[in-house]
Amino acid sequence: MTLTDLLPATDVTACCEPLTRESISAENAGALASTLKALADPTRLRLLSMVAAHVDGEACVCDLTEPVGLSQPTVSHHLKILVEAGFLTRSKRGLWAYYRLVPGALDSVSRLLVTI
Amino acid sequence: MTLTDLLPATDVTACCEPLTRESISAENAGALASTLKALADPTRLRLLSMVAAHVDGEACVCDLTEPVGLSQPTVSHHLKILVEAGFLTRSKRGLWAYYRLVPGALDSVSRLLVTI
DNA sequence: TAACTATATTGACGTTTGTCAATGTAGTTG
DNA sequence: CAACTACATTGACAAACGTCAATATAGTTA
């Protein structure tokens, strides 16, 4: 009689243990991953921070291009990604395009993260 | 005398307004982006969730491969990324490698996010 | 209308990423 | 020791990404 025969229960549960709750669905994981992907870039995090730090919580592309140290098309590209992900709004006034944080957007991602 | 001459102040502040506070540093943005990059993948979010949902908050690779629907090397690859990012710990016991959530890791990322 | 300005779009290019098949490694079992 | 098991590593490949130069667009000014 081997040790395995003596301890069948513990051996069975040594791998493939049951769940204590439901884990995140594949669809929700995909959606959250897309949202996080928009944030997972140093330039985009800086852009978000710079927009938030501006007076009136608003900034145009010309405010951001120089401090971020990248070309204007690249900055516009990143801003577009942030708008599409729901973190920024864009409103054009005259020649300028003003970007503004979407209130609560970062908070809701933040809250989602801890429920994983 | 043009309108621009009459309203120099408002014209100047139409673009390139000053900051109300410091924005995130390039180094901190890079570090946070690296951390978020580890999370910004649907498979890795599911793996984190599955590990957390297991009894004792612990799971081995064999627990995760089948439900996630990817090859074993791919799952090991994702788990390694999560360990290196500080979200999981790995402890080998016998033939199995057990992964466990790092307490507070998701919370601190979550908190960092709202201070951007 | 013509010149100018701020921003967006396109196309290209090198880099990074996610995945798998094949193979390597450490530990177990007979 | 030899066969087996769970997991990790390597190498390859297609897809996605970040960046820029060039160009297009929309709005302003003279």
Short mmCIF file of C-alpha atoms (C1' of nucleotides) in Angstrom, two decimals:
data_model
loop_
_atom_site.label_atom_id
_atom_site.label_comp_id
_atom_site.label_asym_id
_atom_site.label_seq_id
_atom_site.Cartn_x
_atom_site.Cartn_y
_atom_site.Cartn_z
CA MET A 1 0.00 0.00 0.00
CA THR A 2 1.51 3.25 -1.12
CA LEU A 3 1.29 6.70 0.37
CA THR A 4 -1.01 7.66 -2.49
CA ASP A 5 -3.44 4.96 -1.48
CA LEU A 6 -3.45 6.19 2.07
CA LEU A 7 -4.11 9.78 1.13
CA PRO A 8 -6.34 9.72 -1.91
CA ALA A 9 -8.33 12.80 -0.90
CA THR A 10 -5.35 15.11 -0.48
CA ASP A 11 -3.79 13.75 -3.63
CA VAL A 12 -6.88 14.49 -5.68
CA THR A 13 -7.11 18.02 -4.35
CA ALA A 14 -3.42 18.60 -4.84
CA CYS A 15 -4.28 19.86 -8.28
CA CYS A 16 -7.41 21.21 -9.96
CA GLU A 17 -9.08 22.52 -6.83
CA PRO A 18 -12.61 23.89 -7.04
CA LEU A 19 -13.50 27.57 -7.20
CA THR A 20 -14.81 29.62 -4.29
CA ARG A 21 -16.55 32.04 -6.64
CA GLU A 22 -17.02 32.89 -10.30
CA SER A 23 -14.03 34.39 -12.02
CA ILE A 24 -14.28 37.22 -14.55
CA SER A 25 -15.95 36.30 -17.86
CA ALA A 26 -13.97 36.23 -21.09
CA GLU A 27 -16.06 39.10 -22.46
CA ASN A 28 -15.55 41.30 -19.41
CA ALA A 29 -11.87 40.48 -19.38
CA GLY A 30 -11.63 41.54 -23.01
CA ALA A 31 -13.41 44.81 -22.38
CA LEU A 32 -11.35 45.66 -19.34
CA ALA A 33 -8.14 44.70 -21.15
CA SER A 34 -9.00 47.09 -23.99
CA THR A 35 -9.57 49.90 -21.53
CA LEU A 36 -6.33 49.16 -19.69
CA LYS A 37 -4.45 48.97 -22.99
CA ALA A 38 -5.36 52.59 -23.61
CA LEU A 39 -3.78 53.50 -20.28
CA ALA A 40 -0.76 51.21 -20.55
CA ASP A 41 1.48 53.69 -22.33
CA PRO A 42 3.75 56.25 -20.66
CA THR A 43 2.92 59.01 -23.12
CA ARG A 44 -0.82 58.56 -22.69
CA LEU A 45 -0.53 58.56 -18.91
CA ARG A 46 1.41 61.81 -19.11
CA LEU A 47 -1.15 63.31 -21.47
CA LEU A 48 -3.98 62.44 -19.09
CA SER A 49 -2.04 63.92 -16.21
CA MET A 50 -1.19 67.09 -18.12
CA VAL A 51 -4.79 67.63 -19.18
CA ALA A 52 -5.91 67.20 -15.57
CA ALA A 53 -3.21 69.57 -14.33
CA HIS A 54 -4.22 72.39 -16.67
CA VAL A 55 -6.38 75.24 -15.44
CA ASP A 56 -10.05 74.49 -16.05
CA GLY A 57 -8.99 70.86 -16.58
CA GLU A 58 -8.66 71.55 -20.25
CA ALA A 59 -5.76 71.52 -22.70
CA CYS A 60 -5.23 71.72 -26.45
CA VAL A 61 -2.72 69.79 -28.52
CA CYS A 62 -0.36 72.76 -28.62
CA ASP A 63 -0.20 72.66 -24.80
CA LEU A 64 0.91 69.06 -24.85
CA THR A 65 3.20 68.52 -27.82
CA GLU A 66 6.28 70.30 -26.52
CA PRO A 67 6.30 69.03 -22.90
CA VAL A 68 5.73 65.46 -24.05
CA GLY A 69 8.61 65.67 -26.52
CA LEU A 70 6.91 63.93 -29.43
CA SER A 71 5.66 65.04 -32.82
CA GLN A 72 2.24 66.66 -33.17
CA PRO A 73 0.77 63.76 -35.19
CA THR A 74 1.90 61.31 -32.53
CA VAL A 75 0.29 63.37 -29.77
CA SER A 76 -2.95 63.62 -31.77
CA HIS A 77 -2.81 59.86 -32.26
CA HIS A 78 -2.52 59.20 -28.54
CA LEU A 79 -5.27 61.65 -27.71
CA LYS A 80 -7.57 59.92 -30.14
CA ILE A 81 -6.94 56.59 -28.42
CA LEU A 82 -7.77 58.15 -25.06
CA VAL A 83 -10.98 59.66 -26.45
CA GLU A 84 -12.06 56.35 -27.97
CA ALA A 85 -11.36 54.58 -24.69
CA GLY A 86 -13.61 57.06 -22.88
CA PHE A 87 -10.99 58.88 -20.83
CA LEU A 88 -11.05 62.20 -22.68
CA THR A 89 -13.57 64.35 -24.50
CA ARG A 90 -12.65 66.54 -27.43
CA SER A 91 -14.27 69.86 -28.25
CA LYS A 92 -13.10 72.08 -31.05
CA ARG A 93 -13.23 75.84 -30.61
CA GLY A 94 -11.76 77.91 -33.38
CA LEU A 95 -8.48 76.45 -34.52
CA TRP A 96 -7.93 74.59 -31.27
CA ALA A 97 -9.10 71.21 -30.10
CA TYR A 98 -9.59 71.11 -26.34
CA TYR A 99 -9.30 67.88 -24.43
CA ARG A 100 -10.84 67.30 -21.04
CA LEU A 101 -10.96 64.37 -18.60
CA VAL A 102 -14.21 62.39 -18.54
CA PRO A 103 -15.34 62.67 -14.91
CA GLY A 104 -15.24 59.34 -13.11
CA ALA A 105 -13.68 57.40 -15.98
CA LEU A 106 -10.44 56.68 -14.16
CA ASP A 107 -12.33 55.96 -10.97
CA SER A 108 -14.50 53.31 -12.54
CA VAL A 109 -11.50 51.53 -14.04
CA SER A 110 -9.82 51.78 -10.69
CA ARG A 111 -12.82 50.22 -8.99
CA LEU A 112 -13.14 47.47 -11.60
CA LEU A 113 -9.53 46.51 -11.03
CA VAL A 114 -9.97 45.56 -7.38
CA THR A 115 -12.97 43.34 -8.11
CA ILE A 116 -10.99 41.03 -10.34
CA MET B 1 -6.54 98.45 -34.17
CA THR B 2 -7.66 94.86 -34.36
CA LEU B 3 -9.63 92.72 -31.97
CA THR B 4 -6.41 90.90 -31.15
CA ASP B 5 -4.83 94.12 -30.01
CA LEU B 6 -7.76 94.87 -27.76
CA LEU B 7 -7.76 91.47 -26.11
CA PRO B 8 -4.13 90.40 -25.81
CA ALA B 9 -4.59 88.68 -22.45
CA THR B 10 -7.42 86.41 -23.49
CA ASP B 11 -5.71 85.71 -26.76
CA VAL B 12 -2.52 84.66 -25.02
CA THR B 13 -4.41 82.34 -22.69
CA ALA B 14 -6.41 80.87 -25.55
CA CYS B 15 -3.62 78.33 -25.88
CA CYS B 16 -0.77 77.14 -23.67
CA GLU B 17 -2.44 77.85 -20.35
CA PRO B 18 -0.44 77.37 -17.14
CA LEU B 19 -0.67 74.32 -14.90
CA THR B 20 -2.55 74.16 -11.62
CA ARG B 21 -0.28 71.42 -10.30
CA GLU B 22 2.57 69.14 -11.30
CA SER B 23 1.71 66.37 -13.70
CA ILE B 24 3.15 62.86 -13.42
CA SER B 25 6.88 62.55 -14.14
CA ALA B 26 8.13 60.71 -17.19
CA GLU B 27 9.76 58.08 -14.96
CA ASN B 28 6.65 57.45 -12.92
CA ALA B 29 4.57 57.32 -16.08
CA GLY B 30 6.94 54.71 -17.49
CA ALA B 31 6.78 52.61 -14.36
CA LEU B 32 3.00 52.76 -14.11
CA ALA B 33 2.66 52.01 -17.82
CA SER B 34 4.79 48.88 -17.42
CA THR B 35 2.60 47.70 -14.58
CA LEU B 36 -0.58 48.41 -16.50
CA LYS B 37 0.81 46.65 -19.56
CA ALA B 38 1.01 43.47 -17.51
CA LEU B 39 -2.70 43.82 -16.74
CA ALA B 40 -3.81 44.95 -20.19
CA ASP B 41 -4.40 41.50 -21.63
CA PRO B 42 -7.65 39.52 -21.42
CA THR B 43 -5.90 36.23 -20.70
CA ARG B 44 -3.85 37.69 -17.87
CA LEU B 45 -6.91 39.32 -16.29
CA ARG B 46 -8.68 35.98 -16.41
CA LEU B 47 -5.68 34.22 -14.89
CA LEU B 48 -5.56 36.69 -12.02
CA SER B 49 -9.28 36.26 -11.46
CA MET B 50 -9.06 32.48 -11.58
CA VAL B 51 -6.20 32.36 -9.11
CA ALA B 52 -8.15 34.63 -6.76
CA ALA B 53 -11.28 32.51 -7.15
CA HIS B 54 -9.56 29.26 -6.22
CA VAL B 55 -9.82 27.88 -2.70
CA ASP B 56 -6.95 29.11 -0.55
CA GLY B 57 -6.36 31.74 -3.25
CA GLU B 58 -3.93 29.40 -4.91
CA ALA B 59 -3.82 27.65 -8.27
CA CYS B 60 -1.36 25.66 -10.32
CA VAL B 61 -0.86 25.80 -14.08
CA CYS B 62 -2.92 22.65 -14.58
CA ASP B 63 -5.89 24.42 -12.95
CA LEU B 64 -5.70 27.26 -15.45
CA THR B 65 -4.69 25.83 -18.82
CA GLU B 66 -7.96 24.17 -19.76
CA PRO B 67 -10.43 26.90 -18.65
CA VAL B 68 -8.39 29.58 -20.36
CA GLY B 69 -8.30 27.61 -23.60
CA LEU B 70 -4.66 28.20 -24.48
CA SER B 71 -1.58 26.02 -24.60
CA GLN B 72 0.37 25.27 -21.45
CA PRO B 73 3.47 27.21 -22.60
CA THR B 74 1.32 30.26 -23.29
CA VAL B 75 -0.25 30.09 -19.85
CA SER B 76 3.17 29.74 -18.22
CA HIS B 77 4.32 32.72 -20.25
CA HIS B 78 1.47 34.91 -19.02
CA LEU B 79 1.94 33.78 -15.42
CA LYS B 80 5.60 34.74 -15.61
CA ILE B 81 4.69 38.23 -16.78
CA LEU B 82 2.28 38.60 -13.86
CA VAL B 83 4.93 37.40 -11.40
CA GLU B 84 7.51 39.82 -12.79
CA ALA B 85 5.00 42.67 -12.58
CA GLY B 86 4.42 41.89 -8.90
CA PHE B 87 0.86 40.62 -9.11
CA LEU B 88 1.52 36.94 -8.42
CA THR B 89 3.93 34.85 -6.41
CA ARG B 90 5.10 31.44 -7.49
CA SER B 91 5.94 28.57 -5.14
CA LYS B 92 6.84 25.12 -6.34
CA ARG B 93 5.70 22.13 -4.31
CA GLY B 94 6.44 18.73 -5.79
CA LEU B 95 5.62 18.71 -9.48
CA TRP B 96 3.27 21.65 -9.22
CA ALA B 97 3.89 25.37 -9.33
CA TYR B 98 1.35 27.26 -7.24
CA TYR B 99 0.47 30.83 -8.03
CA ARG B 100 -1.03 33.23 -5.53
CA LEU B 101 -2.11 36.88 -5.62
CA VAL B 102 0.26 39.36 -4.01
CA PRO B 103 -1.87 41.02 -1.33
CA GLY B 104 -2.53 44.68 -2.06
CA ALA B 105 -0.85 44.70 -5.46
CA LEU B 106 -4.04 45.39 -7.41
CA ASP B 107 -5.15 47.89 -4.77
CA SER B 108 -2.02 49.97 -5.07
CA VAL B 109 -2.28 50.13 -8.85
CA SER B 110 -5.92 51.04 -8.44
CA ARG B 111 -5.01 53.86 -6.06
CA LEU B 112 -2.20 55.11 -8.30
CA LEU B 113 -4.59 55.35 -11.18
CA VAL B 114 -6.88 57.91 -9.57
CA THR B 115 -3.98 60.20 -8.65
CA ILE B 116 -2.98 60.72 -12.23
"C1'" DT C 1 -9.43 84.93 -52.36
"C1'" DA C 2 -4.87 83.69 -50.67
"C1'" DA C 3 -1.78 82.83 -46.99
"C1'" DC C 4 -1.59 81.03 -42.60
"C1'" DT C 5 -2.48 78.06 -38.32
"C1'" DA C 6 -3.84 74.11 -35.42
"C1'" DT C 7 -5.02 69.64 -35.83
"C1'" DA C 8 -6.06 65.13 -38.17
"C1'" DT C 9 -5.01 61.48 -41.41
"C1'" DT C 10 -2.12 58.49 -44.24
"C1'" DG C 11 1.63 55.53 -45.20
"C1'" DA C 12 5.79 53.58 -43.92
"C1'" DC C 13 9.03 51.34 -40.73
"C1'" DG C 14 11.12 49.10 -36.82
"C1'" DT C 15 9.70 47.10 -32.33
"C1'" DT C 16 6.90 44.63 -29.29
"C1'" DT C 17 3.40 41.23 -28.35
"C1'" DG C 18 0.68 36.82 -28.13
"C1'" DT C 19 0.70 32.35 -29.63
"C1'" DC C 20 2.22 27.63 -30.63
"C1'" DA C 21 5.26 23.46 -31.61
"C1'" DA C 22 9.27 21.55 -30.09
"C1'" DT C 23 12.37 20.84 -26.56
"C1'" DG C 24 14.47 21.21 -21.94
"C1'" DT C 25 14.24 20.56 -16.82
"C1'" DA C 26 13.07 19.19 -12.25
"C1'" DG C 27 10.68 16.18 -9.55
"C1'" DT C 28 7.99 11.58 -8.99
"C1'" DT C 29 6.94 6.75 -9.56
"C1'" DG C 30 7.66 2.04 -10.46
"C1'" DC D 1 17.64 3.52 -13.52
"C1'" DA D 2 13.82 4.38 -16.76
"C1'" DA D 3 9.40 6.11 -17.70
"C1'" DC D 4 6.46 9.63 -16.55
"C1'" DT D 5 4.55 14.30 -15.12
"C1'" DA D 6 4.12 19.31 -14.51
"C1'" DC D 7 6.10 23.17 -15.88
"C1'" DA D 8 9.59 26.35 -18.21
"C1'" DT D 9 12.27 27.84 -22.17
"C1'" DT D 10 13.38 28.49 -27.01
"C1'" DG D 11 12.51 29.77 -31.63
"C1'" DA D 12 9.43 31.14 -35.09
"C1'" DC D 13 5.72 33.87 -36.96
"C1'" DA D 14 1.82 36.92 -37.72
"C1'" DA D 15 -0.49 40.81 -35.73
"C1'" DA D 16 -0.55 44.99 -33.18
"C1'" DC D 17 1.89 49.11 -31.64
"C1'" DG D 18 4.48 53.66 -31.41
"C1'" DT D 19 6.64 56.85 -34.07
"C1'" DC D 20 7.56 60.13 -37.80
"C1'" DA D 21 7.46 62.63 -42.42
"C1'" DA D 22 4.33 64.02 -45.63
"C1'" DT D 23 -0.09 65.47 -46.65
"C1'" DA D 24 -4.94 66.73 -45.94
"C1'" DT D 25 -8.52 69.43 -43.57
"C1'" DA D 26 -10.89 73.03 -41.18
"C1'" DG D 27 -10.86 77.38 -39.46
"C1'" DT D 28 -8.70 82.26 -39.28
"C1'" DT D 29 -6.65 86.44 -40.96
"C1'" DA D 30 -5.33 89.88 -44.17
#
